[in-house]
Tab-separated table of C-alpha atoms in Angstrom:
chain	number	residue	atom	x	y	z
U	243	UNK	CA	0.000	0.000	0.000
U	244	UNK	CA	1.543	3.420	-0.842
U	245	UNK	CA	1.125	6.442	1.059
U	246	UNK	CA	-1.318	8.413	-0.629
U	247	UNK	CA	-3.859	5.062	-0.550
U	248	UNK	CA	-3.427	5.277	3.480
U	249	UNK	CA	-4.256	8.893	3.475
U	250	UNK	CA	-7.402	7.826	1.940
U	251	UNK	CA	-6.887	8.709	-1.981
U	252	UNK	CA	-8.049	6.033	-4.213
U	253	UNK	CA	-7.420	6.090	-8.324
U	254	UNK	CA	-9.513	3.479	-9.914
U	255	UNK	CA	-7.948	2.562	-13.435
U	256	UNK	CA	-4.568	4.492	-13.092
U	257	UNK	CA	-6.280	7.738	-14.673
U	258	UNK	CA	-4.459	10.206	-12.003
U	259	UNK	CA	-1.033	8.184	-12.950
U	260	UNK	CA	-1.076	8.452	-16.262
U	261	UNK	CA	-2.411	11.919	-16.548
U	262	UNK	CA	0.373	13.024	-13.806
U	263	UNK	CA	2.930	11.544	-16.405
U	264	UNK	CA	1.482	13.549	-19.352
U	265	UNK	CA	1.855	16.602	-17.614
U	266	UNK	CA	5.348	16.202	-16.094
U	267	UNK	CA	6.212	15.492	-19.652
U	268	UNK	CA	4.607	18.515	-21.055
U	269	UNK	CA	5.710	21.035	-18.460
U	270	UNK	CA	9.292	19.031	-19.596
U	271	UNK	CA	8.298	19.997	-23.577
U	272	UNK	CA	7.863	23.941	-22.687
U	273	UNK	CA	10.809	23.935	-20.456
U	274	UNK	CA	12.718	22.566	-23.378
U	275	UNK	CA	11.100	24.712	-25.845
U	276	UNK	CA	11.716	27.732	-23.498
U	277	UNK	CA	15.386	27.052	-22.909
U	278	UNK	CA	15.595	26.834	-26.880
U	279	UNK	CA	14.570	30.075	-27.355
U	280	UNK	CA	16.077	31.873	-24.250
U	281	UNK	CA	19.783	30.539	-25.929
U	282	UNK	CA	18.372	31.364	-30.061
U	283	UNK	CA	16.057	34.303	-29.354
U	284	UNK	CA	12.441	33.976	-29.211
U	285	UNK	CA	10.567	33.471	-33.016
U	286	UNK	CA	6.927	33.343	-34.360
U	287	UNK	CA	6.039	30.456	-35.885
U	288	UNK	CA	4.601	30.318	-39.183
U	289	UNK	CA	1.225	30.163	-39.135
U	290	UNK	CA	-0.771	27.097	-40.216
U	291	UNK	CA	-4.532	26.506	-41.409
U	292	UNK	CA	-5.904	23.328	-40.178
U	293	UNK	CA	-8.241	21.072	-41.689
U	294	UNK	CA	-9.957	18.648	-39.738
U	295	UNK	CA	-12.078	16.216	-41.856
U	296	UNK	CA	-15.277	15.985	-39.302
U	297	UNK	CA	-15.487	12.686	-40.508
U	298	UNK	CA	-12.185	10.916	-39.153
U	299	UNK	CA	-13.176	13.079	-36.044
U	300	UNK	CA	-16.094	11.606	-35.527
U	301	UNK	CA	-14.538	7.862	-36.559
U	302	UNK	CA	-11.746	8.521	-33.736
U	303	UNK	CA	-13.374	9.333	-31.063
U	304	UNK	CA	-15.831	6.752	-31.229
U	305	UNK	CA	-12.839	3.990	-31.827
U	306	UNK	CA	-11.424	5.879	-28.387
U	307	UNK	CA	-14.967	5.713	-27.075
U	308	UNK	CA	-14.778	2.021	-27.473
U	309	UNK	CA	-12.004	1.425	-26.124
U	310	UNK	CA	-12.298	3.076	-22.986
U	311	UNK	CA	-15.089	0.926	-22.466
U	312	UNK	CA	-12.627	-1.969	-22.481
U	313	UNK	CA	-10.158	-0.081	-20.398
U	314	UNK	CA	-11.936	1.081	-17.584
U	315	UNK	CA	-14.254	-2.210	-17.054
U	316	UNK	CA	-11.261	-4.241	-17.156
U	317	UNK	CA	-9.991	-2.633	-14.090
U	318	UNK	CA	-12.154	-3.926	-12.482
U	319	UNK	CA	-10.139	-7.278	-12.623
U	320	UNK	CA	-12.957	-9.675	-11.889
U	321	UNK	CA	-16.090	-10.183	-13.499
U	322	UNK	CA	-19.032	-8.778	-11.414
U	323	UNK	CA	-21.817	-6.403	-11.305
U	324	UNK	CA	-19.328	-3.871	-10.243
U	325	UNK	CA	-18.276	-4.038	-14.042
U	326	UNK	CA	-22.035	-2.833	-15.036
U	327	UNK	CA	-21.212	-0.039	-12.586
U	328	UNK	CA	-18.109	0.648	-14.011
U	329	UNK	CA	-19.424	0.621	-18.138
U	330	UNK	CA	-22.640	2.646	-16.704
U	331	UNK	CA	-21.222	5.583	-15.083
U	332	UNK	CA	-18.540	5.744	-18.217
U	333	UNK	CA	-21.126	6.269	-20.398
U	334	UNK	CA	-23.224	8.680	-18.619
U	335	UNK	CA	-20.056	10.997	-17.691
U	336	UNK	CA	-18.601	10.833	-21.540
U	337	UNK	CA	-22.234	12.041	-22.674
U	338	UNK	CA	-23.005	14.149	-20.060
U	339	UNK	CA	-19.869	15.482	-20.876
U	340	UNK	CA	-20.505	15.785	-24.727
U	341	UNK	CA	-23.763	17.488	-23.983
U	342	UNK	CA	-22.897	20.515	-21.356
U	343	UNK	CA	-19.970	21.069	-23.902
U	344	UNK	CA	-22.086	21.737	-26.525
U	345	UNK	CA	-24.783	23.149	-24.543
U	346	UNK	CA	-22.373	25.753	-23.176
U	347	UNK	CA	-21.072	26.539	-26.603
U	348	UNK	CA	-24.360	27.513	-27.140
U	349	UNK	CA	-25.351	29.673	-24.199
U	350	UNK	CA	-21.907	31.366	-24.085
U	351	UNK	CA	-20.801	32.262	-28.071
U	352	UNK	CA	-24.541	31.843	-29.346
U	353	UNK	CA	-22.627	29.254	-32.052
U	354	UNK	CA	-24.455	26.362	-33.319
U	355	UNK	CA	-21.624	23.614	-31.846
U	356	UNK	CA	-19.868	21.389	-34.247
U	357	UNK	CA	-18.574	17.790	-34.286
U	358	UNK	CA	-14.711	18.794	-33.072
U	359	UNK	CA	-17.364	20.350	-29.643
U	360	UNK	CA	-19.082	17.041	-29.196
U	361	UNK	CA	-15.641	14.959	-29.377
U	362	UNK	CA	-14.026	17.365	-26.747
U	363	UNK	CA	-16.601	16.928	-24.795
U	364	UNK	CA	-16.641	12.766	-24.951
U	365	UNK	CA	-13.150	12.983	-24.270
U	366	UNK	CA	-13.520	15.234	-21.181
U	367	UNK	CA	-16.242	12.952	-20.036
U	368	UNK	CA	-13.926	10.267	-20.173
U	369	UNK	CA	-10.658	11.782	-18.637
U	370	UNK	CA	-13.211	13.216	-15.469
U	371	UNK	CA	-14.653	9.923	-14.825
U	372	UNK	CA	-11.783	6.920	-15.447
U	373	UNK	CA	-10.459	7.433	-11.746
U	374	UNK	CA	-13.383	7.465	-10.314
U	375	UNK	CA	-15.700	4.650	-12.469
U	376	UNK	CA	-15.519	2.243	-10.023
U	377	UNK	CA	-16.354	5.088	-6.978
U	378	UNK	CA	-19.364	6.686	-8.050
U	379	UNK	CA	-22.926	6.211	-8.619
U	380	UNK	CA	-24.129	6.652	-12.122
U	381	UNK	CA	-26.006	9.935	-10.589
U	382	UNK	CA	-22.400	11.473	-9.464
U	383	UNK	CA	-21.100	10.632	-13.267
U	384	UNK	CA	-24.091	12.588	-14.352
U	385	UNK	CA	-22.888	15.565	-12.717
U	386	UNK	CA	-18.935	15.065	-13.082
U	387	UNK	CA	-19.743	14.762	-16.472
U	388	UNK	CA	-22.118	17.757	-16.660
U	389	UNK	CA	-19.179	19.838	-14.789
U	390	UNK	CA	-16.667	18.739	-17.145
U	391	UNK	CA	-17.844	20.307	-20.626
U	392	UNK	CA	-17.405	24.041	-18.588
U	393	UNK	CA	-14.405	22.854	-17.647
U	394	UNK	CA	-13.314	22.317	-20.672
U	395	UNK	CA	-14.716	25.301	-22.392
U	396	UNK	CA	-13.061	27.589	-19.487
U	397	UNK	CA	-9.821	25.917	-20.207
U	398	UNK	CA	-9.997	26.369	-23.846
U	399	UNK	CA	-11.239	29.751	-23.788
U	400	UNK	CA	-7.807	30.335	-21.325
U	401	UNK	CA	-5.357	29.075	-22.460
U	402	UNK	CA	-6.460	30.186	-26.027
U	403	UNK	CA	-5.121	33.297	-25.441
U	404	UNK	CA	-1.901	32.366	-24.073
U	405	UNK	CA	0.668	33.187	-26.807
């Protein structure tokens, strides 16, 4: 048992882990970055107009969507109704998620929301609820995932216009 499990902290399929990796390793990227252009002198980057075929968007995240209902379940490491627990509150925090996202499009920019708004908002569902599937009642995914799509959109809308 490590510490932080005797202090009471529990982390269901890893998802504080591996998300505690990912950002060590990009604060490590913008350190890099930012020692690069401390010793060469800061640049602006070209700028570049992406495309994103709504199609393969929507084709991806359902393929991720998928998945995760592997991943998480599977943590479970037995098979028992905890598992129903576990693919029930996924689901209901990944579309909760998907539909406050778009819903606060909506209400905030008055812009009809898109496909790339409904994946961001899956995937927010997801990364809110995968340490905590096997916690929570399918009524506390409901409102993790409803919190999650203004997360999101504050998040976007902040570090958007960090340069």
């Amino acid at each position: 048992m490590g510490w932080l499990y005797r202090m009471g902290m529990r982390d269901f399929a890893g998802g504080l882990v591996v998300h505690g990796a990912a950002a060590a390793a990009g604060l490590a990227i913008v350190y890099e970055i930012w020692r690069e252009e401390r010793k060469k002198g800061p640049k602006e980057s070209m700028k570049i107009n992406l495309h994103i075929n709504s199609s393969w968007l929507a084709i991806g995240i359902l393929l991720l969507w998928v998945g995760w209902f592997g991943f998480n379940p599977e943590s479970v490491l037995a098979f028992n109704s905890d598992v129903l627990v576990v693919v029930i509150t996924t689901f209901i925090a990944s579309g909760a998620a998907m539909m406050s996202t778009m819903l606060f499009w909506e209400l905030l920019d008055r812009k009809t929301p898109v496909i790339i708004d409904a994946t961001n908002g899956i995937l927010m569902g997801l990364i809110v609820i995968t340490p905590l599937a096997g916690f929570v009642s399918p009524a506390s995914a409901l409102i993790l995932g409803f919190i999650g799509g203004p997360l999101f959109i504050g998040g976007e809308k902040l570090f958007s216009r960090v340069k």
